């Protein structure tokens, strides 16, 4: 597998032009994630109304994989219901699980099934040490969601 | 006879001759020999894919990290720990006990607290507690032995009260062979909220151990006594106890963030593994566990018991020989301490060595126990899976020469 | 070109291919590869004469002890220590620095004392001092860097006053390659009576070091960065400083006498070597030093300088590449940290790895330095005696691909 | 070399019947030696008059080598002048030094040259790990002498 498949255009685009990178004025949840081994950092902020993500921000620094993953994630979750987002997290992590033969679940009938741009990160599966990078924003998002349900 | 003799071929040292006689290695309690599979695992790893762990995004470092973490999983499964992250790699049992004494005891012990140990602890499970007692004002107290060389559990239960903050006990005495009933001790200790620390340096190599039924909070052991390399050991801890423990060493790998004036710690277990760990030793440790499990820990325990019983019988026939340890093989491991008349153990060891018989002589890092036994030293023979009755016979024959030389009997 | 290429055959890992390309191992600053002679020394030792040390009167144990102590003598002679007993075997540089910080600092530092470190210390020479500062009330202070990435010695001399109790400095930065003038620093520090601790983890493997002219009180280093095994390192100390240091770990081997409630310590160095030491690792360490000395430390330093100069020249031609470290090879070792445009070092490492080029990416356990450099991470290439200009060429070529992929330049 | 040469009669005799084992009522010097590895202990006491050892005791516990060495030592030094004793220590340690080809110095003309019974300990040279045992009383004696010269 070639490096071109890892570093797809869309990844570099999200890396260089991250979406939703501005801190929210008012956030209902705020979680910080760090990968101590490589130093990558992602902060996730959410506002929620009626069980739906109405605004999101991901601010961080790190490699193209963690930062593009964060950026794509914001695109993917904005406007989704929390259950859908949880399902999305689950699917994304499944996609990154090298021990699993994944059904990428691209069935557009299922809520949260469409990974969209995120599929570009599939190439990361071949670079096990980078999987943590791709997962970091998602783990942080999960923490943010857990805060919502705690409160 | 338990039919493990074919294993001897896996241990190159056992082909050695000493003074023209085949070696009879009876000092596994100090450190065991290593099978070829362990040596090859380490050698091959250095040759194929060595690099430092955790810090690299390149292939060799990833492979190295994977092998290192796989070793952690292997150690965890060996003691039936539910999660590999409950296993901390350390330099050995001694380091692990220091980490517990200083890292947990140093922050949790208060003046007036009592640390309850046994009179048969190895210095490794005594001196660190003395050090932390001196620092915190906690006091040491000891569970005595019965005349049968077992822990006096009645006195233990008498001594147990709310002031007891730590109960530290060996899983198997490296001098007497005594195996205390850990689950029972742990349960009583839990009753007063004490931390239960089990020194498994002798137990874990010789018996199946399941941390989920042992009852301990911490269990420590060294690879080099269980067919593995020097330079590594393991500390298992209950997650909530590991959380309570402060790191003992600072450095790379163990931090989440470092500012100039302060730092935050990484997650467990890395928090307790400052600096470059014994990477290749972990690979060797895992290979040693593979070997042990292939033979079977129950088999090994049975083999030890068989040899110990045979040796106790044969030694009982040697005139003026005294054995220090429980009679019979019940609740006792394959470690036999003895003296022969007025022949000093050091002289005994020299004489036996001339017959190829390797035994240890000295205080076995258990000076308080020696005082209790009223001997300055003992000779000690200890068994492992590669020993045979022929080794015991060679020991008994060599003791005959010693008796002749010293005019005993 | 310094003609060490024939040595490559001694390092089996270098025959590895990664992704179909020969490996270009450029991460020796994290850990070096090992020559066959080191692996064979350890393997042979385990096969012929392994036993625990110091405690046995039998042949195997005597042989083992002799080899272990001979390794100490070997390490001592390598750094020109006048007496092997000035060398303590430890798990590695990190352990050694913890022993000094806790064992010396813990008993000698008072509230108000200052511990003067540098802004480029590895976490190993920072976090232990933070820990002991928190315990004793001493404060940390830092010698800054000049814009040329050297220690600012003027500020250092300004900061030196009678409150400075410890000066801790790296012999060579593992990020910048900077080699501070230790004798000059040590002399100034001695002037105010400060303890001088030199972290030799990077220096000792790469340059001839003579403790009799270095001026330090303590020097630490790890075997695994100098062709030796994991699991062992050395602490050298001036005898009077070693005497002042309290043992950090308690256990077997390190005691003179143990009573139930107190103990007295053994002589130095054993006082600092609790428990079963890394015996076979010591034998490997000695074999590594044999290898280094056969090549010649001056030769190795010259080889490093040659490669570093060549690499600095070639990297200067890569568009948008920044090097963090002194210009030129004067007072600088074979460690080159760099970034390429906005390509994250972690991405760089992955891309280079696909070309067989192993470099490290990250904070290199020097987070405060990263903050000072205003980068979250760098990529780092580092050289040792087995590297060649071809490795540098491969690095530069792979950087070209990275530039293409990321559209740099 | 056979074990019989190590464990000569005279050694076992001194081990079983140690000479000068009673603490002195009044000692001018007192030194304690211990071999931490094997636990052997020897205490040496001296009384001195006019530069001559007028009384001596060696009390200890340990193996036959250390204890017989101590006992023979007391026989050898009693009544000797301090310089002679120092010479004797030197000769004894030379005999135990495996790296040296020793001239055992049995020339009876030289003061302190005759090692007498002590020669029986020659066999120890072949058992390097036991040399420390043989030397322990002598090192302790040396310390006792050093105390005398300090005061
Ligand atoms: C300058 C420096 N000091 C200390 C260390 C720590 O060495 P170790 O991890 O072997 O304990 C390192 C290596 O990572 C280093 O580069
Ligand atoms: C019961 C017991 N505890 C602790 C230790 C110390 O183990 P290590 O020397 O490997 O640290 C030993 C071995 O000597 C032992 O037998």
Coordinates of C-alpha atoms and ligand atoms in Angstrom, one line a residue, chain B residues 52 55 274-276, chain C residues 29-30 91-95 97 122 124-125 170 172-174 199 201-202 222 224-225 365 380, ligand 1:
Chain B
X52 CA 13.5 1.6 21.8
X55 CA 8.6 6.6 21.3
X274 CA 10.4 5.7 34.1
X275 CA 13.1 5.6 31.4
X276 CA 13.9 2.9 28.9
Chain C
X29 CA 20.1 8.3 20.4
X30 CA 17.0 6.5 21.6
X91 CA 18.8 -0.2 35.6
X92 CA 19.8 2.8 33.4
X93 CA 20.5 6.5 33.4
X94 CA 17.0 7.3 34.6
X95 CA 17.4 5.0 37.7
X97 CA 19.5 10.1 38.3
X122 CA 16.0 15.2 29.3
X124 CA 15.3 11.9 33.3
X125 CA 17.4 14.8 34.7
X170 CA 23.5 16.9 30.2
X172 CA 25.1 16.1 25.2
X173 CA 21.6 17.2 24.4
X174 CA 19.5 14.3 23.0
X199 CA 23.8 13.1 32.5
X201 CA 23.4 9.1 28.5
X202 CA 24.3 10.7 25.1
X222 CA 22.9 3.6 30.0
X224 CA 21.6 0.3 25.7
X225 CA 22.7 3.5 24.0
X365 CA 11.4 13.4 26.5
X380 CA 15.4 13.5 14.9
Ligands
LIG1 C1 20.2 12.8 27.6 C2 19.4 11.6 28.1 N1 19.3 11.4 29.4 C3 18.7 10.4 30.0 C4 18.1 9.4 29.2 C5 17.4 8.3 29.8 O1 18.1 7.1 29.6 P1 17.3 5.7 29.9 O2 16.0 5.8 29.2 O3 18.2 4.7 29.4 O4 17.2 5.6 31.4 C6 18.2 9.6 27.8 C7 17.6 8.6 26.8 O5 16.5 8.5 26.5 C8 18.9 10.7 27.2 O6 18.9 10.9 25.9

